[in-house]
CSV table of C-alpha atoms in Angstrom, one decimal:
chain,number,residue,atom,x,y,z
A,1,UNK,CA,95.0,79.8,122.4
A,2,UNK,CA,95.2,83.5,121.7
A,3,UNK,CA,92.9,85.0,124.4
A,4,UNK,CA,94.0,88.6,123.7
A,5,UNK,CA,94.9,88.3,120.0
A,6,UNK,CA,91.6,87.1,118.6
A,7,UNK,CA,89.5,89.9,120.0
A,8,UNK,CA,92.0,92.5,118.9
A,9,UNK,CA,92.1,91.1,115.3
A,10,UNK,CA,88.3,90.9,115.3
A,11,UNK,CA,88.1,94.5,116.2
A,12,UNK,CA,90.7,95.5,113.5
A,13,UNK,CA,89.1,93.5,110.7
A,14,UNK,CA,85.5,93.5,111.7
A,15,UNK,CA,83.1,91.7,114.0
A,16,UNK,CA,80.5,89.1,113.0
A,17,UNK,CA,77.0,90.5,113.3
A,18,UNK,CA,76.2,88.2,116.2
A,19,UNK,CA,79.0,89.6,118.4
A,20,UNK,CA,78.1,93.3,117.9
A,21,UNK,CA,76.1,94.2,121.0
A,22,UNK,CA,77.2,97.7,122.0
A,23,UNK,CA,75.5,100.8,120.7
A,24,UNK,CA,78.9,102.3,119.8
A,25,UNK,CA,79.6,99.4,117.3
A,26,UNK,CA,76.2,100.0,115.7
A,27,UNK,CA,76.9,103.7,115.4
A,28,UNK,CA,80.3,102.9,113.8
A,29,UNK,CA,78.7,100.6,111.4
A,30,UNK,CA,76.1,103.1,110.4
A,31,UNK,CA,78.8,105.8,110.0
A,32,UNK,CA,81.0,103.5,107.8
A,33,UNK,CA,83.5,103.0,110.7
A,34,UNK,CA,84.2,106.7,110.8
A,35,UNK,CA,84.4,108.5,114.1
A,36,UNK,CA,81.6,111.0,114.7
A,37,UNK,CA,83.9,113.2,116.9
A,38,UNK,CA,86.6,115.3,115.4
A,39,UNK,CA,89.4,113.0,114.2
A,40,UNK,CA,92.9,113.3,115.7
A,41,UNK,CA,95.2,115.2,113.4
A,42,UNK,CA,97.4,113.4,111.0
A,43,UNK,CA,95.5,110.2,111.3
A,44,UNK,CA,93.2,108.5,108.8
A,45,UNK,CA,89.8,107.4,110.0
A,46,UNK,CA,89.1,105.3,107.0
A,47,UNK,CA,90.0,101.9,108.4
A,48,UNK,CA,90.4,102.5,112.1
A,49,UNK,CA,88.7,100.0,114.2
A,50,UNK,CA,91.0,99.9,117.1
A,51,UNK,CA,91.3,103.7,117.1
A,52,UNK,CA,93.2,104.8,120.2
A,53,UNK,CA,94.1,101.3,121.2
A,54,UNK,CA,97.3,101.6,119.3
A,55,UNK,CA,97.2,100.0,115.8
A,56,UNK,CA,95.1,100.2,112.6
A,57,UNK,CA,94.4,97.7,109.8
A,58,UNK,CA,96.7,99.9,107.6
A,59,UNK,CA,99.5,99.5,110.1
A,60,UNK,CA,99.3,95.7,109.9
A,61,UNK,CA,99.0,95.8,106.1
A,62,UNK,CA,102.2,97.9,105.9
A,63,UNK,CA,104.3,95.9,108.4
A,64,UNK,CA,103.2,92.3,107.5
A,65,UNK,CA,104.1,90.1,104.6
A,66,UNK,CA,101.3,90.5,102.0
A,67,UNK,CA,100.5,86.8,102.0
A,68,UNK,CA,100.2,86.6,105.8
A,69,UNK,CA,98.1,89.8,105.9
A,70,UNK,CA,95.8,88.2,103.2
A,71,UNK,CA,95.4,85.1,105.4
A,72,UNK,CA,94.3,87.4,108.3
A,73,UNK,CA,91.9,89.2,105.9
A,74,UNK,CA,90.3,85.9,104.8
A,75,UNK,CA,90.1,84.8,108.5
A,76,UNK,CA,88.8,87.9,110.2
A,77,UNK,CA,87.4,90.4,107.6
A,78,UNK,CA,83.6,90.6,107.5
A,79,UNK,CA,83.5,91.8,103.9
A,80,UNK,CA,83.3,89.1,101.2
A,81,UNK,CA,84.8,91.3,98.5
A,82,UNK,CA,87.9,91.9,100.7
A,83,UNK,CA,88.2,88.1,101.4
A,84,UNK,CA,87.9,87.3,97.6
A,85,UNK,CA,90.6,89.8,96.7
A,86,UNK,CA,92.9,88.5,99.5
A,87,UNK,CA,92.4,85.0,98.2
A,88,UNK,CA,93.9,86.1,94.8
A,89,UNK,CA,97.1,87.1,96.7
A,90,UNK,CA,97.5,83.7,98.4
A,91,UNK,CA,96.2,81.2,95.8
A,92,UNK,CA,99.7,80.4,94.6
A,93,UNK,CA,100.6,79.3,98.2
A,94,UNK,CA,98.0,76.6,98.2
A,95,UNK,CA,98.3,75.6,94.5
A,96,UNK,CA,102.0,74.8,95.1
A,97,UNK,CA,101.6,73.0,98.4
A,98,UNK,CA,102.2,69.3,97.8
A,99,UNK,CA,100.5,68.3,101.1
A,100,UNK,CA,97.1,69.2,99.6
A,101,UNK,CA,95.4,66.4,97.6
A,102,UNK,CA,96.1,66.8,93.9
A,103,UNK,CA,92.4,66.8,93.0
A,104,UNK,CA,91.8,69.9,95.2
A,105,UNK,CA,95.1,71.6,94.2
A,106,UNK,CA,94.3,71.3,90.5
A,107,UNK,CA,90.7,72.5,90.7
A,108,UNK,CA,90.8,76.3,91.3
A,109,UNK,CA,87.1,76.6,92.1
A,110,UNK,CA,87.1,73.8,94.7
A,111,UNK,CA,90.4,75.1,96.1
A,112,UNK,CA,89.0,78.6,96.5
A,113,UNK,CA,85.7,77.6,97.9
A,114,UNK,CA,86.8,74.9,100.3
A,115,UNK,CA,90.0,76.5,101.6
A,116,UNK,CA,88.5,80.0,102.0
A,117,UNK,CA,85.8,78.5,104.1
A,118,UNK,CA,88.4,76.6,106.2
A,119,UNK,CA,90.5,79.7,106.7
A,120,UNK,CA,87.6,81.7,108.1
A,121,UNK,CA,87.3,82.2,111.9
A,122,UNK,CA,84.9,79.7,113.4
A,123,UNK,CA,82.5,82.5,114.4
A,124,UNK,CA,82.3,83.6,110.8
A,125,UNK,CA,81.9,80.2,109.2
A,126,UNK,CA,78.3,79.6,108.2
A,127,UNK,CA,76.6,76.5,107.0
A,128,UNK,CA,75.4,78.4,103.9
A,129,UNK,CA,79.0,78.9,102.5
A,130,UNK,CA,80.3,75.4,103.3
A,131,UNK,CA,81.3,73.3,100.4
A,132,UNK,CA,80.3,69.6,100.4
A,133,UNK,CA,82.4,67.3,98.2
A,134,UNK,CA,80.4,64.3,97.0
A,135,UNK,CA,81.0,61.2,94.8
A,136,UNK,CA,84.0,60.2,96.9
A,137,UNK,CA,84.4,57.6,99.6
A,138,UNK,CA,84.2,58.6,103.3
A,139,UNK,CA,87.8,57.6,103.8
A,140,UNK,CA,89.0,59.7,100.9
A,141,UNK,CA,87.0,62.7,102.1
A,142,UNK,CA,88.4,62.3,105.6
A,143,UNK,CA,92.0,62.2,104.4
A,144,UNK,CA,91.4,65.3,102.2
A,145,UNK,CA,89.8,67.2,105.1
A,146,UNK,CA,92.7,66.3,107.5
A,147,UNK,CA,95.3,67.4,104.9
A,148,UNK,CA,93.4,70.7,104.1
A,149,UNK,CA,92.9,71.5,107.7
A,150,UNK,CA,96.6,70.9,108.5
A,151,UNK,CA,97.8,73.3,105.7
A,152,UNK,CA,95.2,75.9,106.7
A,153,UNK,CA,96.1,75.7,110.4
A,154,UNK,CA,99.8,76.1,109.6
A,155,UNK,CA,99.2,79.3,107.6
A,156,UNK,CA,96.8,80.7,110.1
A,157,UNK,CA,99.3,80.1,112.9
A,158,UNK,CA,102.1,81.8,111.0
A,159,UNK,CA,99.9,84.8,110.2
A,160,UNK,CA,98.5,85.1,113.7
A,161,UNK,CA,102.0,84.8,115.3
A,162,UNK,CA,103.3,87.6,113.1
A,163,UNK,CA,100.3,89.8,113.9
A,164,UNK,CA,100.7,89.0,117.6
A,165,UNK,CA,104.3,90.2,117.6
A,166,UNK,CA,103.3,93.5,115.8
A,167,UNK,CA,100.3,94.1,118.2
A,168,UNK,CA,102.6,93.4,121.2
A,169,UNK,CA,105.2,95.9,119.9
A,170,UNK,CA,102.5,98.5,119.3
A,171,UNK,CA,101.0,97.9,122.8
A,172,UNK,CA,97.6,97.0,121.5
A,173,UNK,CA,97.6,93.7,123.4
A,174,UNK,CA,99.3,92.9,126.7
A,175,UNK,CA,99.8,89.5,128.4
A,176,UNK,CA,99.8,89.4,132.2
A,177,UNK,CA,102.2,87.0,133.8
């Protein structure tokens, strides 16, 4: 779907350990994502992962709606603390969404665990963090899963579309015709 967007967002927010193959990424990780060379003037190196490609995580944070940026953080960030704090900014969106089953909406722990796992990028989803709901029929669980996936996919699409517009404006991604 987004052939140029996903790699750019992965580089901005972080890359799953399995995808980090180059020595430069390992060096960046060991250095806390700081550049080892002299940094360009008037630019923060704190959260630069795209560097000279045109846009930083801070630029997206400033120019996007906070809820949509939080969705991207949950989806792409490789830091669990960042994902947890981002969830606090979007929990009201999911608690008030009538399309989610009432049993999930009214249970804050299940809502947080299940939907945070669904929002994550497939490369970052691990079996270890997956929530299994038991004591319900298979038909009920299927309906719940379909409803939750529909809501999560809609919010992911909104956040990625907005990020795509900003990245195109900044020149970080280009589509060839």
